[in-house]
mmCIF file of C-alpha atoms and ligand atoms in Angstrom:
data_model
loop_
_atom_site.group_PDB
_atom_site.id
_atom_site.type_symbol
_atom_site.label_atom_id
_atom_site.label_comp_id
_atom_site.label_asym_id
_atom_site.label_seq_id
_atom_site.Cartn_x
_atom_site.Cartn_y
_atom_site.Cartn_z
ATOM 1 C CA UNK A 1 103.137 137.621 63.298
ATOM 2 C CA UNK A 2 103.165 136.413 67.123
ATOM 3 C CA UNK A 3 105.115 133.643 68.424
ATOM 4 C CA UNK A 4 103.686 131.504 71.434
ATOM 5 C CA UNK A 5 104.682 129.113 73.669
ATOM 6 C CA UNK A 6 102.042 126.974 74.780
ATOM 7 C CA UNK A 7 103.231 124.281 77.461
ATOM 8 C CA UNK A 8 102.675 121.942 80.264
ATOM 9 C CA UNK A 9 105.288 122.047 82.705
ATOM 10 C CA UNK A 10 104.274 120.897 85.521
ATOM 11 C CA UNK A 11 108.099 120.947 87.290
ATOM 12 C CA UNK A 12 109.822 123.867 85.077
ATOM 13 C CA UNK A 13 111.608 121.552 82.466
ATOM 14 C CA UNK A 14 109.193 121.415 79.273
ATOM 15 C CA UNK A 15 108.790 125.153 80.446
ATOM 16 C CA UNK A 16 112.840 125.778 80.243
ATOM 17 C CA UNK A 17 113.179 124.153 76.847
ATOM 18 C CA UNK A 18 110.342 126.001 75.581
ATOM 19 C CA UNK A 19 111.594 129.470 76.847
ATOM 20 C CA UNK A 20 115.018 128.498 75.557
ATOM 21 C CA UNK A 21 113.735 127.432 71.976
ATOM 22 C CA UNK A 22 110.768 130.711 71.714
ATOM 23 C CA UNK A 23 112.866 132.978 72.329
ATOM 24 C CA UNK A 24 115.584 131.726 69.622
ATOM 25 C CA UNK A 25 112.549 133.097 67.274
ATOM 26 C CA UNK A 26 112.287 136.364 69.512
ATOM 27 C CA UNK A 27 112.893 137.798 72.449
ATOM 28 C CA UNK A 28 108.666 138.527 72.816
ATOM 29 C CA UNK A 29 106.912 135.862 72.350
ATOM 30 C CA UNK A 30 103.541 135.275 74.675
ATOM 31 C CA UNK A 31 103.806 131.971 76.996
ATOM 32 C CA UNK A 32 100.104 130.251 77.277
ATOM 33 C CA UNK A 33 100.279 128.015 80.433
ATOM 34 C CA UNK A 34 98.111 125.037 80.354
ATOM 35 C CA UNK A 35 98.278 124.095 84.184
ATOM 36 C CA UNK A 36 95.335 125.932 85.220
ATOM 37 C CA UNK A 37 92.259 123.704 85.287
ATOM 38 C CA UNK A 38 89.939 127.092 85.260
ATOM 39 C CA UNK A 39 91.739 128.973 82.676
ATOM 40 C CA UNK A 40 89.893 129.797 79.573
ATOM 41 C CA UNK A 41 92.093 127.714 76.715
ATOM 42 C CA UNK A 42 88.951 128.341 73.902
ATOM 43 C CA UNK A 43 89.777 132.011 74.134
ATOM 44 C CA UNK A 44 93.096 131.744 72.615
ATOM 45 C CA UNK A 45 92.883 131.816 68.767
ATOM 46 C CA UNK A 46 96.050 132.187 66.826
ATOM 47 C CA UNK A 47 96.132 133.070 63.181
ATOM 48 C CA UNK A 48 98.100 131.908 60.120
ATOM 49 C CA UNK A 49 100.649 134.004 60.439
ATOM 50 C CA UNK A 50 101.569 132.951 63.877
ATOM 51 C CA UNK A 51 104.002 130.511 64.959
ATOM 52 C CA UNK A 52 103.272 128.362 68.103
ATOM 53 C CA UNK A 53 105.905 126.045 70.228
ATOM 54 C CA UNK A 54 104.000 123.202 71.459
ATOM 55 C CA UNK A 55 105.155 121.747 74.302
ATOM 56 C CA UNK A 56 104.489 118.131 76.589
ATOM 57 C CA UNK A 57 106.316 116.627 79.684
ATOM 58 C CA UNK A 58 106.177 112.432 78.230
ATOM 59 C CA UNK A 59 104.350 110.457 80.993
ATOM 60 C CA UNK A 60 104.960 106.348 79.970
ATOM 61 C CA UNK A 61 105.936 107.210 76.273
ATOM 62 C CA UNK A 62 103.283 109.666 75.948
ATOM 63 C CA UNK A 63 101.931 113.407 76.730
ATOM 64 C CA UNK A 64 99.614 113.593 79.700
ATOM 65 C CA UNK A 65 96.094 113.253 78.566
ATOM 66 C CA UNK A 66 95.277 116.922 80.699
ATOM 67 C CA UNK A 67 97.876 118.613 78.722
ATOM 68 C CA UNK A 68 96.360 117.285 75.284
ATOM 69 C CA UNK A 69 92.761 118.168 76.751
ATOM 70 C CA UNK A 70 93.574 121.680 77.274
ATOM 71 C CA UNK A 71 96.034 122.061 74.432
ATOM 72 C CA UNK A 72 92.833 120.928 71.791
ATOM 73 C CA UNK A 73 90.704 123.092 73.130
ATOM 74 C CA UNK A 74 92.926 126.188 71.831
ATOM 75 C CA UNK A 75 92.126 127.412 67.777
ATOM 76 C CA UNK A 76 95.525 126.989 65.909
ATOM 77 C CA UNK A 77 93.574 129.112 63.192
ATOM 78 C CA UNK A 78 96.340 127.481 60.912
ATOM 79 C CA UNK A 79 99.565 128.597 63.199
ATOM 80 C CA UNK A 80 102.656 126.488 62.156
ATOM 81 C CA UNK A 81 103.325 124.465 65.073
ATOM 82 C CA UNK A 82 106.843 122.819 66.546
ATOM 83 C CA UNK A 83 106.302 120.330 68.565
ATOM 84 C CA UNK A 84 108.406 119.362 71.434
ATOM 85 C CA UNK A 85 108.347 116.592 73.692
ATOM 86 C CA UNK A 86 110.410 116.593 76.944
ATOM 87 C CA UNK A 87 111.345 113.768 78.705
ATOM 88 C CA UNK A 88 113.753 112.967 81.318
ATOM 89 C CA UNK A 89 116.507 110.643 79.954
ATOM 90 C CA UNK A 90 114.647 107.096 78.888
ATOM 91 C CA UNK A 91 112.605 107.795 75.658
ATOM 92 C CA UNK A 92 109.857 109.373 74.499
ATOM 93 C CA UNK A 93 108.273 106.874 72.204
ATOM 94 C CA UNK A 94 104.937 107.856 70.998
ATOM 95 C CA UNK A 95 104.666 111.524 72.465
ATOM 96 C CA UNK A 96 105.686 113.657 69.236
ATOM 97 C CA UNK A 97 102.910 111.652 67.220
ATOM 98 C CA UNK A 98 100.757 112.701 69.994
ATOM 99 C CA UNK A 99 101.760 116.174 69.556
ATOM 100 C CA UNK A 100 101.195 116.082 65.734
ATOM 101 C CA UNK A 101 98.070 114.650 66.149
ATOM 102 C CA UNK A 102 96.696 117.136 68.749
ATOM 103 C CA UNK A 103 97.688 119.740 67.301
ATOM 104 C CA UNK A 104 96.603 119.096 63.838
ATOM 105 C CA UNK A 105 92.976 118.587 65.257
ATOM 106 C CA UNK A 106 93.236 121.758 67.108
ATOM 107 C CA UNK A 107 94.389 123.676 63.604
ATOM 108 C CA UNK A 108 97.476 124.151 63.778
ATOM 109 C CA UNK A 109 100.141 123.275 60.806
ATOM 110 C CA UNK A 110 102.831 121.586 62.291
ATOM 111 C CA UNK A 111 106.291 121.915 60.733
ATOM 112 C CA UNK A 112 109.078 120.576 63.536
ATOM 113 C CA UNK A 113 109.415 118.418 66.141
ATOM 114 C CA UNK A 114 111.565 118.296 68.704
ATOM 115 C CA UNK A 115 112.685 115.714 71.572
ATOM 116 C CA UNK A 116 114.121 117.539 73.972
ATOM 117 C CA UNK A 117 115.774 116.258 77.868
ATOM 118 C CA UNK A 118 115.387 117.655 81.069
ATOM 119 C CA UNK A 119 115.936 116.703 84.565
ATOM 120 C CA UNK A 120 113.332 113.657 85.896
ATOM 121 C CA UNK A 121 110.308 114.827 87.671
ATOM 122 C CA UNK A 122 110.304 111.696 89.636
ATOM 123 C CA UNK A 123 114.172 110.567 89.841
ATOM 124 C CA UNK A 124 115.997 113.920 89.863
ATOM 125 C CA UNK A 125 119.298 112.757 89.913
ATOM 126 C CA UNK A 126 118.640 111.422 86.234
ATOM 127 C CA UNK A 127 119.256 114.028 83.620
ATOM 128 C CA UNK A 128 119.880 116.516 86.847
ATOM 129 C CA UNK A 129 120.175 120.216 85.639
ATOM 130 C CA UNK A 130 118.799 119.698 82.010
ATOM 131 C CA UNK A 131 118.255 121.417 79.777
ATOM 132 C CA UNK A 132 121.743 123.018 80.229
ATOM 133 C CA UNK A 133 123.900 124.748 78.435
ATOM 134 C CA UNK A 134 124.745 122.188 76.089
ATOM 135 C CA UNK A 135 121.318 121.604 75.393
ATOM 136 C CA UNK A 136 120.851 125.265 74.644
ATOM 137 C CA UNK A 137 123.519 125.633 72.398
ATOM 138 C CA UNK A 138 121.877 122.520 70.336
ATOM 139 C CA UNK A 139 118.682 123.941 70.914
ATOM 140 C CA UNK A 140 119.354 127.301 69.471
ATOM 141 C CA UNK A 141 120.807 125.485 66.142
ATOM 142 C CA UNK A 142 117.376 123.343 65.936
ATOM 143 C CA UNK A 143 115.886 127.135 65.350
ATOM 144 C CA UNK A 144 117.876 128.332 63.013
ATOM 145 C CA UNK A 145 117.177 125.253 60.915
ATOM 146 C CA UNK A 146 113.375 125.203 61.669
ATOM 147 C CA UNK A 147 113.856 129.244 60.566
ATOM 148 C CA UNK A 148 115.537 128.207 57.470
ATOM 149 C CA UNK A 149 112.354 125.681 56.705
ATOM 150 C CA UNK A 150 109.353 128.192 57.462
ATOM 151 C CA UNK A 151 111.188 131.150 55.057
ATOM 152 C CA UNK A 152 111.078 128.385 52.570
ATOM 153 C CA UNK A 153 107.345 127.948 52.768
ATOM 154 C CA UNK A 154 108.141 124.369 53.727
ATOM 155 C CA UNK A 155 105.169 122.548 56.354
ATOM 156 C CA UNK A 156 105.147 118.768 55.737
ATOM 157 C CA UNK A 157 106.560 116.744 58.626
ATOM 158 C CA UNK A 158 106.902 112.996 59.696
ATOM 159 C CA UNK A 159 107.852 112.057 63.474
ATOM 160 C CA UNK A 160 108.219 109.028 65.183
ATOM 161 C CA UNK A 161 105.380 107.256 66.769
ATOM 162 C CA UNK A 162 102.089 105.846 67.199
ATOM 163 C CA UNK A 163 98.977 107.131 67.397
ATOM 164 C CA UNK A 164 96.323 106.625 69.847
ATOM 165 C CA UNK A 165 92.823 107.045 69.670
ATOM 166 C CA UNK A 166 92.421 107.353 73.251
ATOM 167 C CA UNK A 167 94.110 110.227 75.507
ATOM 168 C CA UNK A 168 96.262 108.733 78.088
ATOM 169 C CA UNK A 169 94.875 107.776 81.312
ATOM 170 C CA UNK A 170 97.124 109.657 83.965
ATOM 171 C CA UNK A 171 97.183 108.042 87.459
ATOM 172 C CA UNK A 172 97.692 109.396 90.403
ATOM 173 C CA UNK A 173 100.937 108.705 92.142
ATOM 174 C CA UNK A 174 101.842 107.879 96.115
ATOM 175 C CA UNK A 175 102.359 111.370 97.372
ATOM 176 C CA UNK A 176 102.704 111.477 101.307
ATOM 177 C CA UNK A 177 102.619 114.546 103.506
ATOM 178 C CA UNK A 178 105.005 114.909 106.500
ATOM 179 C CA UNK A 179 104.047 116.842 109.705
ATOM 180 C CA UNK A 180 106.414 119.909 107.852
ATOM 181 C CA UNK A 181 102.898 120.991 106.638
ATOM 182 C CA UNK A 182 101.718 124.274 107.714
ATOM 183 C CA UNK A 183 98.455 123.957 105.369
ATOM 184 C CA UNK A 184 99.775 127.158 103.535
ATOM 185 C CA UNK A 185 97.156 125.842 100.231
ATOM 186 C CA UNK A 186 100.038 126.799 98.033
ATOM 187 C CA UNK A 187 99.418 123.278 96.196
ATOM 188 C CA UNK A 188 96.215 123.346 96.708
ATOM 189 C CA UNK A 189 96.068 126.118 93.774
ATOM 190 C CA UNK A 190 99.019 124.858 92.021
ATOM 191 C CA UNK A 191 97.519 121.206 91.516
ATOM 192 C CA UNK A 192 96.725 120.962 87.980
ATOM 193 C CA UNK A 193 93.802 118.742 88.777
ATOM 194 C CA UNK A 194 92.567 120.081 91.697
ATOM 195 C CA UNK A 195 93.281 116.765 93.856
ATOM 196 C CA UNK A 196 94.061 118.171 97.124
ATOM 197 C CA UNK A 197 91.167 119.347 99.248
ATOM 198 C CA UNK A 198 91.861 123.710 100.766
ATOM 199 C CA UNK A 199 89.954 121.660 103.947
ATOM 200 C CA UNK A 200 92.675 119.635 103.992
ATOM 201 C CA UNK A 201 96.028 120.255 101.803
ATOM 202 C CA UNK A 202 97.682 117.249 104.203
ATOM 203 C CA UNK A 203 96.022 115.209 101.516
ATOM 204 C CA UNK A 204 95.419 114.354 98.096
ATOM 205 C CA UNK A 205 92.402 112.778 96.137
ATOM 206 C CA UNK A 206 94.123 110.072 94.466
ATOM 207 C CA UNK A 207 90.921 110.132 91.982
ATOM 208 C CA UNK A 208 92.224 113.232 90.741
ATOM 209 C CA UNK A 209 95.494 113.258 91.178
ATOM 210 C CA UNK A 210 97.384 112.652 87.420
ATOM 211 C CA UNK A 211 100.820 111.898 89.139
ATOM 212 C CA UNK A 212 102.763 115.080 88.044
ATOM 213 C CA UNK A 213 104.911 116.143 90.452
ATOM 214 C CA UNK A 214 104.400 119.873 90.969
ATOM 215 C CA UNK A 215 102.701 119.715 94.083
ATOM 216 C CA UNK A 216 106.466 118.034 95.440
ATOM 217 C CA UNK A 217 108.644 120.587 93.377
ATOM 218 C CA UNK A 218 106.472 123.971 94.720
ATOM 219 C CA UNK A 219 105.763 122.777 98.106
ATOM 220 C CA UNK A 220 108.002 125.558 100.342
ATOM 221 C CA UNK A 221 108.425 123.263 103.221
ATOM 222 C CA UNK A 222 109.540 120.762 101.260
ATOM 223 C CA UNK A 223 106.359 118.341 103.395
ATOM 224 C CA UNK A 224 105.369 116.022 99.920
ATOM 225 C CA UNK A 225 107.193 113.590 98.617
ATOM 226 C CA UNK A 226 107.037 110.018 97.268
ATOM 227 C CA UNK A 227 107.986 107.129 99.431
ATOM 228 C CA UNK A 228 111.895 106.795 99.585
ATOM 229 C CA UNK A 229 111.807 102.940 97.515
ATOM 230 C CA UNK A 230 109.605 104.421 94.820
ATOM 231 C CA UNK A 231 112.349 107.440 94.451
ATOM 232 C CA UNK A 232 115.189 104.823 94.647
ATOM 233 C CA UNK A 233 113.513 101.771 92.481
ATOM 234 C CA UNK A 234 112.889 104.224 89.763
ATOM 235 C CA UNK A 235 116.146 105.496 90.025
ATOM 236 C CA UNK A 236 117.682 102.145 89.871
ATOM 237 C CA UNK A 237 115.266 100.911 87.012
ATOM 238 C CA UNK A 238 116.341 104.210 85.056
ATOM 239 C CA UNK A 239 120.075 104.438 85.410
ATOM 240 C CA UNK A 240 120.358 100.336 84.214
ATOM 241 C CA UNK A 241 118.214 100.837 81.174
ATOM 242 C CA UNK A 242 119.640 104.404 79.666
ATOM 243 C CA UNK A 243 123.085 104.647 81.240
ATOM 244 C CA UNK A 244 124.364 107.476 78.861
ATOM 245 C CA UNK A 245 123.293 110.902 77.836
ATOM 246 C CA UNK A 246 120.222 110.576 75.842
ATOM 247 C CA UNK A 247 120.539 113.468 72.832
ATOM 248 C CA UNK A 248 118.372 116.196 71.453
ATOM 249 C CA UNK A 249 116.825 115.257 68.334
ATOM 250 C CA UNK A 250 115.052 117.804 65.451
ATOM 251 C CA UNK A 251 112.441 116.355 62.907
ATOM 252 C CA UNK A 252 111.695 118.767 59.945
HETATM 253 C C1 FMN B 301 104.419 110.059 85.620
HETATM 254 C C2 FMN B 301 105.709 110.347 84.905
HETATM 255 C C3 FMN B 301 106.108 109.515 83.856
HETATM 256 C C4 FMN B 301 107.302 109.771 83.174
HETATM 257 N N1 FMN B 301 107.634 108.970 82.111
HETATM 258 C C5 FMN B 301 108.782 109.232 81.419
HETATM 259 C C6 FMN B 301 109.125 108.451 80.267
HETATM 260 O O1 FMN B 301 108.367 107.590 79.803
HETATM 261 N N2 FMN B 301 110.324 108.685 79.660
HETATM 262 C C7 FMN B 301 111.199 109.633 80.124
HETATM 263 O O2 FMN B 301 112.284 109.743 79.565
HETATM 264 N N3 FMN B 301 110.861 110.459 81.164
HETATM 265 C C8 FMN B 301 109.675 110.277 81.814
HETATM 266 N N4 FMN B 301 109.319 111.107 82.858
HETATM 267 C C9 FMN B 301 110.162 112.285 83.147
HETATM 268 C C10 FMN B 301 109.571 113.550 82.517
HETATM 269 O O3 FMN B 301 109.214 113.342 81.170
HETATM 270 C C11 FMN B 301 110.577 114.713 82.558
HETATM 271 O O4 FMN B 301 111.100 114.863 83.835
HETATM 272 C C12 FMN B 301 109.940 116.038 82.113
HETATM 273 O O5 FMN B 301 110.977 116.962 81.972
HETATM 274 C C13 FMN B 301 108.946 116.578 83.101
HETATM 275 O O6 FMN B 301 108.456 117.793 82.612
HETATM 276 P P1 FMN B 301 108.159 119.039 83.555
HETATM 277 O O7 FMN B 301 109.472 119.377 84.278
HETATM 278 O O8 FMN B 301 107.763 120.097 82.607
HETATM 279 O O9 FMN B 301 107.119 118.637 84.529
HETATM 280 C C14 FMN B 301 108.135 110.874 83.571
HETATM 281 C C15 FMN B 301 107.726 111.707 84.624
HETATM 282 C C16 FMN B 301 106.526 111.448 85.288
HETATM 283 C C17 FMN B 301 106.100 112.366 86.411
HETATM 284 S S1 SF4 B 302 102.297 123.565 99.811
HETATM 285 FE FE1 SF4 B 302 103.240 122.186 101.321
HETATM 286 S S2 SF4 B 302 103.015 123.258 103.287
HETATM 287 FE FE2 SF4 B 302 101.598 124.247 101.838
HETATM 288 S S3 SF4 B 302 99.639 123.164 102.127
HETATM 289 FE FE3 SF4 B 302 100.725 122.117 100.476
HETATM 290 S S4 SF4 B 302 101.834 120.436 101.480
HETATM 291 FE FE4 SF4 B 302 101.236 121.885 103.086
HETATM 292 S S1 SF4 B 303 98.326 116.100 93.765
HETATM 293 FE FE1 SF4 B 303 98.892 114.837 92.001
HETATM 294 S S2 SF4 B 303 98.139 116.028 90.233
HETATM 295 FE FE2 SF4 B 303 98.169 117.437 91.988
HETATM 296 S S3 SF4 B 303 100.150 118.473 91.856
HETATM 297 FE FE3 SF4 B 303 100.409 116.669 93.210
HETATM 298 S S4 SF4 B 303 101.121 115.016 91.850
HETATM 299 FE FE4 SF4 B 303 100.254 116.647 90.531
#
């Protein structure tokens, strides 16, 4: 038996509840990143004696229709599959039914879900420093219960949720480039979409771009960003309509 944790973190946080929550099952599992757009995701086949951690960023209530593109085109081979959405504070509305969904068509079994917090990829004041230690400590006891219902031979599962019979449509966001840009084309590979140009990483094909932050959060001279209202207007927006700590939850 193998664990995996197959994720799209395009900012670290899906990818720091995942670690946190695969290795809670063991210490060597084998982490399957779905950011690269070249990366061969039909030549990973799992078996059913695998178990897989299955994790989304939620975009707008949802998981990013390039993470549920790549994550379909893996064979689940009938792996039992817990799902876990991460989102940064508000809610996460229909993005564990997505995950079910996706990764019942892909063939996996899924038997947990998880909605999970971590800091905001656009506002990162909100839910700053999440998943922390609380967070892990609640994590870690989500395990031990999933644990409890896999040795029991248990797989049925409901989550909240609508489903969709389209993938979302991601949209490019408002990134600007300052004159702190030394046209190193670190973002240029780290784009998950391949929106900005190696002729010219000062810019960014707003055609391609799905508005995920990473090219912001790996930049080393700090030269993209979003406009300073957009930053501050979400912020605003964010901290009126979910003042408090928003909570793990675990669906079994
Ligand atoms: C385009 C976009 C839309 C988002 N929509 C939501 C949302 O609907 N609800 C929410 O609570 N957080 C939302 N977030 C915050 C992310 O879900 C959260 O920061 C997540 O941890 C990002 O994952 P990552 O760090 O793996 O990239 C959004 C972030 C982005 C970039
Ligand atoms: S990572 Fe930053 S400095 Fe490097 S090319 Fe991109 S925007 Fe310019
Ligand atoms: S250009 Fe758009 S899609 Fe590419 S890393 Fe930046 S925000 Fe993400």
């Amino acid at each position: 038996m193998s664990i995996y944790s197959i994720y799209f973190s395009p900012t670290g946080g899906t990818e720091k509840v995942c670690d946190i929550i695969s290795a809670t099952f063991s210490k060597d599992y084998k982490a399957i990143e779905l950011i690269a757009a070249e990366d061969d995701f039909a030549s990973v086949k799992l078996t059913q004696d695998d178990i897989a951690i299955i994790g989304g960023p939620v975009y707008g209530g949802r998981i990013p229709g390039v993470a549920m593109e790549r994550l379909e085109q893996i064979s689940g081979g009938g792996a039992k599959a817990v799902l876990v959405a991460v989102y940064g504070n508000r809610a996460y509305d229909d993005a564990l039914m997505e995950l079910k969904d996706g990764s019942v068509r892909a063939g996996f079994v899924p038997v947990a879900g998880i909605a999970a917090n971590a800091e905001h990829s656009i506002a990162r004041t909100i839910a700053a420093g999440r998943p922390d230690k609380d967070d892990e400590v609640v994590l870690k006891e989500f395990v031990e219960k999933i644990k409890e219902k896999i040795a029991k031979g248990e797989t049925g599962l409901e989550v909240p949720g609508n489903s969709h019979d389209e993938r979302r449509k991601d949209s490019a966001m408002p990134i600007m480039v300052t004159e702190d840009c030394n046209e190193c084309g670190s973002c240029v590979d780290e784009c998950p979409t391949r929106a900005i140009p190696s002729d010219a990483p000062n810019t960014t094909d707003a055609e391609k771009c799905m508005g995920c932050m990473r090219c912001i959060s790996i930049c080393p001279n700090e030269a993209r960003c979003l406009p300073k209202e957009r930053i501050e207007g979400a912020t605003q927006m964010l901290m009126k309509a979910c003042p408090d700590r928003s909570n793990n939850e675990l669906f079994l």
